[in-house]
Coordinates of C-alpha atoms in Angstrom, one line a residue:
M227 CA -61.2 15.4 0.5
Q228 CA -57.7 14.8 1.7
D229 CA -58.6 11.2 2.7
Q230 CA -60.0 10.5 -0.8
T231 CA -56.8 11.8 -2.4
K232 CA -54.7 9.5 -0.2
N233 CA -56.8 6.6 -1.0
T234 CA -56.6 7.3 -4.7
Q235 CA -52.8 7.6 -4.5
A236 CA -52.6 4.3 -2.5
G237 CA -54.8 2.6 -5.0
T238 CA -52.7 3.9 -7.9
L239 CA -49.5 2.6 -6.4
T240 CA -50.9 -1.0 -6.3
G241 CA -52.9 -0.9 -9.5
P242 CA -52.4 -3.5 -12.2
N243 CA -50.4 -1.2 -14.4
T244 CA -47.9 0.2 -11.9
A245 CA -44.2 -0.5 -11.7
L246 CA -44.6 -2.2 -8.4
A247 CA -47.0 -4.8 -10.0
L248 CA -44.4 -5.4 -12.7
M249 CA -41.6 -5.9 -10.1
V250 CA -43.4 -8.7 -8.2
R251 CA -44.4 -10.8 -11.2
P252 CA -43.7 -14.5 -10.6
S253 CA -40.5 -15.7 -12.3
K254 CA -40.9 -18.3 -15.0
P255 CA -39.6 -21.8 -14.0
K256 CA -36.3 -22.9 -15.4
R257 CA -36.6 -25.2 -18.3
G258 CA -34.2 -27.0 -20.6
A259 CA -33.8 -29.9 -23.0
S260 CA -33.9 -32.4 -20.0
H261 CA -37.3 -31.1 -19.0
V262 CA -38.8 -31.4 -22.5
L263 CA -37.4 -35.0 -22.5
L264 CA -39.1 -35.9 -19.2
E265 CA -42.4 -34.6 -20.4
D266 CA -42.0 -36.4 -23.7
I267 CA -41.4 -39.9 -22.1
A268 CA -43.8 -39.6 -19.1
D269 CA -46.7 -41.4 -20.8
T270 CA -44.5 -44.2 -22.1
L271 CA -42.8 -44.7 -18.7
F272 CA -46.1 -45.3 -16.9
R273 CA -48.7 -46.4 -19.3
G274 CA -46.9 -49.4 -20.8
P275 CA -45.7 -51.0 -17.5
A276 CA -49.1 -50.4 -15.9
K277 CA -51.0 -52.2 -18.6
T278 CA -48.7 -55.1 -19.4
G279 CA -47.3 -55.7 -15.9
H280 CA -50.2 -54.8 -13.6
G281 CA -53.4 -54.9 -15.7
I282 CA -54.1 -51.2 -15.1
D283 CA -55.4 -48.7 -17.7
L284 CA -54.1 -45.2 -17.0
L285 CA -53.4 -41.9 -18.8
I286 CA -50.8 -39.3 -18.0
R287 CA -52.1 -35.8 -18.0
N288 CA -50.6 -32.4 -17.2
A289 CA -47.0 -33.6 -17.2
Q290 CA -44.8 -30.6 -16.4
A291 CA -41.0 -30.6 -15.7
Q292 CA -38.8 -27.9 -14.3
S293 CA -35.6 -27.3 -12.3
L294 CA -36.0 -26.6 -8.6
P295 CA -33.6 -26.2 -5.7
Q296 CA -33.4 -29.2 -3.4
A297 CA -35.7 -27.8 -0.7
N298 CA -38.3 -26.6 -3.2
A299 CA -38.2 -30.0 -5.0
L300 CA -38.9 -31.9 -1.8
A301 CA -41.7 -29.5 -0.9
R302 CA -43.5 -30.6 -4.0
L303 CA -44.0 -34.1 -2.5
P304 CA -47.7 -34.8 -1.6
D305 CA -48.4 -35.0 2.2
I306 CA -49.6 -38.6 1.7
A307 CA -47.1 -40.4 -0.6
V308 CA -44.6 -43.2 -0.9
P309 CA -41.2 -42.0 -2.2
H310 CA -39.1 -44.7 -3.9
I311 CA -35.3 -43.9 -3.9
L312 CA -33.6 -44.3 -7.2
E313 CA -29.9 -45.0 -7.0
G314 CA -27.9 -43.9 -9.9
P315 CA -24.2 -44.0 -11.0
D316 CA -21.5 -42.2 -9.0
G317 CA -23.7 -42.2 -5.9
V318 CA -26.3 -39.8 -7.2
T319 CA -29.9 -40.4 -6.1
G320 CA -33.4 -39.6 -7.5
L321 CA -37.0 -40.2 -6.5
L322 CA -40.1 -41.9 -7.9
V323 CA -43.1 -40.8 -5.8
F324 CA -46.6 -42.2 -5.8
D325 CA -49.3 -40.3 -3.9
G326 CA -51.9 -42.0 -1.6
V327 CA -54.5 -42.3 -4.4
L328 CA -52.2 -44.0 -6.8
V329 CA -50.9 -46.3 -4.0
D330 CA -54.5 -47.3 -3.1
A331 CA -55.2 -48.0 -6.8
L332 CA -52.2 -50.3 -7.0
I333 CA -53.3 -52.2 -3.8
E334 CA -56.9 -52.5 -5.1
Q335 CA -55.7 -54.0 -8.4
Q336 CA -53.5 -56.5 -6.6
T337 CA -56.1 -57.5 -3.9
L338 CA -59.5 -57.0 -5.7
G339 CA -58.4 -57.3 -9.3
R340 CA -59.9 -54.0 -10.2
I341 CA -59.8 -50.3 -9.2
S342 CA -62.6 -48.9 -7.1
S343 CA -64.1 -45.5 -7.8
A344 CA -64.7 -44.9 -4.1
P345 CA -62.8 -41.9 -2.6
R346 CA -59.7 -42.6 -0.7
V347 CA -59.9 -43.0 3.1
D348 CA -57.8 -40.3 4.8
R349 CA -55.0 -42.3 6.4
P350 CA -51.2 -42.3 6.5
V351 CA -49.2 -44.6 4.3
T352 CA -47.8 -47.8 5.9
A353 CA -44.9 -50.2 5.3
I354 CA -47.5 -52.5 3.5
D355 CA -48.4 -49.7 1.1
A356 CA -44.7 -49.2 0.3
A357 CA -44.1 -52.9 -0.3
L358 CA -47.2 -53.3 -2.5
S359 CA -46.2 -50.3 -4.7
T360 CA -42.6 -51.4 -5.1
G361 CA -43.5 -53.7 -8.0
F362 CA -44.9 -50.9 -10.1
A363 CA -41.9 -48.7 -9.2
N364 CA -39.5 -51.4 -10.5
S365 CA -41.5 -51.7 -13.7
V366 CA -41.3 -47.9 -14.3
T367 CA -37.5 -47.9 -13.8
S368 CA -37.0 -50.9 -16.0
K369 CA -39.0 -49.1 -18.8
L370 CA -36.7 -46.1 -18.2
A371 CA -33.6 -48.2 -18.8
E372 CA -35.1 -49.4 -22.1
L373 CA -35.8 -45.8 -23.2
V374 CA -32.3 -44.7 -22.4
E375 CA -30.9 -47.3 -24.7
D376 CA -33.2 -46.2 -27.6
R377 CA -32.8 -42.4 -27.1
R378 CA -29.4 -40.7 -27.3
D379 CA -30.8 -37.6 -25.6
A380 CA -31.7 -39.6 -22.4
S381 CA -28.1 -40.6 -21.4
A382 CA -28.3 -38.5 -18.3
L383 CA -31.1 -40.8 -17.0
A384 CA -29.0 -44.0 -17.4
G385 CA -28.1 -46.3 -14.6
F386 CA -31.0 -45.5 -12.1
A387 CA -32.7 -48.4 -10.3
C388 CA -35.3 -48.6 -7.6
R389 CA -33.7 -49.7 -4.3
A390 CA -35.8 -48.7 -1.3
T391 CA -38.6 -46.6 0.1
Q392 CA -38.2 -43.7 2.5
T393 CA -41.3 -42.1 4.1
D394 CA -39.4 -40.1 6.7
R395 CA -39.0 -36.6 5.2
A396 CA -36.1 -35.7 7.4
A397 CA -34.1 -38.7 6.3
L398 CA -35.2 -38.1 2.7
S399 CA -33.7 -34.6 2.7
L400 CA -30.3 -36.2 3.7
V401 CA -30.4 -38.8 0.9
M402 CA -31.3 -36.1 -1.7
S403 CA -28.0 -34.2 -1.5
A404 CA -27.9 -32.5 -4.9
K405 CA -28.3 -28.7 -5.0
A406 CA -31.1 -28.8 -7.6
Y407 CA -33.3 -31.4 -9.2
D408 CA -35.2 -31.8 -12.5
V409 CA -38.8 -32.5 -11.2
L410 CA -41.5 -34.1 -13.4
Q411 CA -45.0 -33.7 -12.0
M412 CA -48.0 -35.4 -13.6
D413 CA -51.6 -36.4 -12.9
V414 CA -52.4 -40.1 -13.3
D415 CA -55.9 -40.8 -14.6
L416 CA -56.7 -44.3 -13.4
G417 CA -59.4 -46.4 -15.0
P418 CA -59.5 -44.0 -16.8
G419 CA -62.0 -41.8 -15.0
L420 CA -62.1 -43.8 -11.8
K421 CA -59.5 -42.1 -9.8
T422 CA -56.9 -39.4 -10.3
G423 CA -53.6 -39.7 -8.5
R424 CA -50.3 -37.9 -8.7
A425 CA -46.7 -39.1 -9.5
L426 CA -43.4 -37.3 -9.4
L427 CA -40.0 -38.1 -10.9
M428 CA -36.8 -36.4 -9.6
F429 CA -33.3 -36.5 -11.0
P430 CA -30.3 -34.4 -10.2
A431 CA -30.5 -31.3 -12.4
A432 CA -28.5 -31.5 -15.6
T433 CA -25.7 -29.0 -15.5
A434 CA -24.5 -27.4 -18.7
D435 CA -20.9 -26.1 -19.0
A436 CA -20.9 -22.3 -18.9
K437 CA -19.6 -20.9 -22.1
P438 CA -17.1 -18.0 -21.8
K439 CA -18.5 -14.7 -22.9
P440 CA -16.7 -13.3 -25.9
K441 CA -14.7 -10.3 -25.0
Q442 CA -15.7 -7.0 -26.6
V443 CA -12.7 -5.7 -28.6
N444 CA -12.5 -2.3 -30.1
P445 CA -11.4 -2.7 -33.7
D446 CA -9.9 0.8 -33.8
M447 CA -7.8 -0.1 -30.8
V448 CA -6.7 -3.3 -32.4
A449 CA -5.6 -1.4 -35.5
V450 CA -3.6 1.1 -33.5
L451 CA -1.8 -1.7 -31.6
Q452 CA -1.0 -3.6 -34.8
D453 CA 0.5 -0.5 -36.4
S454 CA 2.6 0.3 -33.4
P455 CA 6.4 -0.2 -34.0
L456 CA 8.4 -2.7 -31.9
H457 CA 12.1 -2.6 -31.4
L458 CA 13.6 -6.0 -31.4
S459 CA 17.2 -7.2 -31.0
A460 CA 18.9 -10.4 -32.1
F461 CA 21.4 -12.1 -29.8
L462 CA 24.0 -14.8 -30.4
P463 CA 25.1 -17.1 -27.6
A464 CA 28.0 -15.9 -25.4
V465 CA 31.6 -16.6 -26.7
P466 CA 34.3 -17.8 -24.3
L467 CA 37.6 -15.9 -24.7
Q468 CA 41.0 -16.2 -22.9
V469 CA 42.4 -13.1 -21.2
R470 CA 45.5 -13.0 -23.3
A471 CA 43.3 -13.0 -26.5
L472 CA 41.2 -10.2 -25.0
L473 CA 44.3 -8.1 -24.3
D474 CA 45.6 -8.6 -27.8
L475 CA 42.4 -7.4 -29.5
E476 CA 43.0 -4.5 -32.0
E477 CA 41.0 -2.8 -34.6
G478 CA 40.2 -5.2 -37.4
A479 CA 40.8 -8.3 -35.2
V480 CA 38.6 -11.3 -35.9
I481 CA 36.9 -13.3 -33.1
P482 CA 36.2 -16.9 -34.2
L483 CA 32.8 -18.2 -33.3
P484 CA 32.0 -21.8 -32.2
D485 CA 30.5 -24.1 -34.8
G486 CA 26.7 -23.9 -35.1
I487 CA 26.4 -20.7 -33.1
L488 CA 24.5 -18.9 -35.8
A489 CA 21.8 -21.5 -35.6
R490 CA 21.1 -20.5 -32.0
T491 CA 20.1 -16.9 -32.5
Q492 CA 17.5 -15.5 -30.2
L493 CA 15.0 -12.7 -31.0
R494 CA 14.1 -10.5 -27.9
D495 CA 12.3 -7.3 -27.2
R496 CA 13.5 -4.4 -25.1
R497 CA 12.5 -6.1 -21.9
K498 CA 14.7 -9.1 -23.0
T499 CA 11.6 -11.3 -23.4
L500 CA 12.3 -14.2 -25.7
L501 CA 10.1 -14.0 -28.8
G502 CA 11.6 -16.7 -31.0
K503 CA 14.7 -18.6 -32.0
G504 CA 16.2 -19.1 -35.4
R505 CA 19.4 -18.9 -37.6
L506 CA 21.4 -15.8 -38.5
G507 CA 22.4 -15.3 -42.1
Q508 CA 22.5 -12.9 -45.0
L509 CA 20.0 -12.0 -47.7
N510 CA 20.7 -9.4 -50.4
G511 CA 23.5 -7.9 -48.3
R512 CA 21.4 -7.5 -45.2
R513 CA 21.6 -9.5 -41.9
V514 CA 18.5 -11.7 -41.5
I515 CA 17.1 -14.3 -39.2
R516 CA 15.2 -17.4 -40.3
L517 CA 12.8 -18.2 -37.4
D518 CA 12.2 -21.8 -36.3
G519 CA 8.4 -21.8 -36.2
S520 CA 6.2 -19.0 -35.1
P521 CA 7.4 -16.6 -32.3
Q522 CA 6.3 -17.7 -28.8
M523 CA 5.1 -14.8 -26.7
R524 CA 6.2 -16.0 -23.3
A525 CA 8.3 -14.3 -20.7
Q526 CA 11.8 -15.8 -20.7
P527 CA 14.3 -13.4 -19.2
L528 CA 17.8 -13.1 -20.8
E529 CA 20.6 -14.9 -19.2
A530 CA 21.8 -13.5 -15.8
Q531 CA 24.5 -11.0 -15.8
P532 CA 28.0 -12.5 -15.4
K533 CA 29.6 -12.4 -12.0
P534 CA 33.1 -10.8 -11.4
A535 CA 35.6 -13.0 -13.3
Q536 CA 38.3 -15.0 -11.7
I537 CA 41.6 -15.4 -13.6
T538 CA 43.4 -18.7 -13.1
A539 CA 47.2 -19.2 -12.8
D540 CA 47.6 -20.0 -16.5
G541 CA 46.0 -16.8 -17.5
V542 CA 42.7 -18.3 -18.7
L543 CA 39.6 -16.4 -17.9
S544 CA 36.9 -18.4 -16.1
P545 CA 33.7 -19.4 -18.1
E546 CA 31.7 -16.7 -16.3
L547 CA 33.4 -13.9 -18.3
E548 CA 32.2 -14.1 -21.8
I549 CA 31.8 -11.7 -24.7
T550 CA 28.3 -11.6 -26.3
A551 CA 28.3 -11.2 -30.1
E552 CA 25.2 -8.9 -29.8
S553 CA 26.9 -6.1 -31.8
M554 CA 27.0 -8.4 -34.9
V555 CA 23.3 -8.1 -35.5
R556 CA 22.2 -5.0 -33.5
E557 CA 23.5 -2.6 -36.2
Q558 CA 23.6 -3.1 -39.9
G559 CA 27.1 -1.9 -40.5
G560 CA 29.4 -2.6 -43.4
P561 CA 32.3 -5.1 -43.5
T562 CA 35.3 -4.3 -41.4
G563 CA 37.7 -5.3 -44.2
A564 CA 39.4 -8.0 -42.2
P565 CA 41.1 -10.4 -44.5
N566 CA 40.1 -13.6 -42.7
A567 CA 36.6 -12.7 -41.5
E568 CA 34.9 -14.9 -44.1
H569 CA 36.9 -17.9 -43.0
A570 CA 35.9 -17.4 -39.4
V571 CA 32.2 -17.0 -40.1
P572 CA 31.2 -18.8 -43.3
E573 CA 27.5 -17.6 -43.1
L574 CA 28.6 -14.0 -43.0
A575 CA 30.6 -12.0 -45.5
A576 CA 32.2 -10.0 -42.7
S577 CA 31.9 -9.4 -39.0
S578 CA 30.1 -6.3 -37.9

């Protein structure tokens, strides 16, 4: 009884409806627009050149294309086959492969003027087989060049030409250096109905640029951030001042500013990051800044702190010691009442 229970449990674990059966399902082959293109042009690539150039009637059946890693793509080659290397632009390579049955049919057509229905004799391919199948390979690649000119969606297949044959599989794996290939496999019905061979086309897999995934943003968080207050300060460039003038400063004194200094106002946050530049002025009795363009959010630290000053013999303070007119815009104070403030700073009614 216990043995039957064990057997029942074991059978249940591997039944058709178990989770284990679902986990080991074969994955679907990778497909894209390039694979649909290859399947679409397969009959045109082979049928026209075979009829007009070599007097062979054939039909392409079961044309299927998919993307495969390099090792898996080369494993699809028939054991008895002639691979023709296709050299493309920028040093890339592809393959056009005829199996033994298709090669024999090409040889029979050239030597006997017809295709025999006799089964193929089991033998390895030779250099003569490769040479006699090269003409048809050239016809297929020439037809491919014509299709590329007519179809805009076939630009990835442009520039390929048949250059040589390579039957050594080890050497072939070195020539085919791409990580993945778009592989078109098809059955070739010769006669039709006399023989059925196989052909393969391989091109380096078309790579699509990965699109960045849009970041998920919480709209409530965005609203909170946009409503958060920021404390900004406006700065004017530093003002050079002689020591004697600094010592003579009294309440109500006026410090003249260089020409054009108001047009070089900087808007910074608490971390002294530069947010924008503009011109300082007045509007309706309030200090305002007209920005030059939109604020640029990039980290630009405020000028370095001045070094200890050195006083020269004539009593003039070195350029390192300067007074910043930050207080003119940091607070919105009233006029000082100095009689000549308006003359010193035309844009402002008074200094703050």
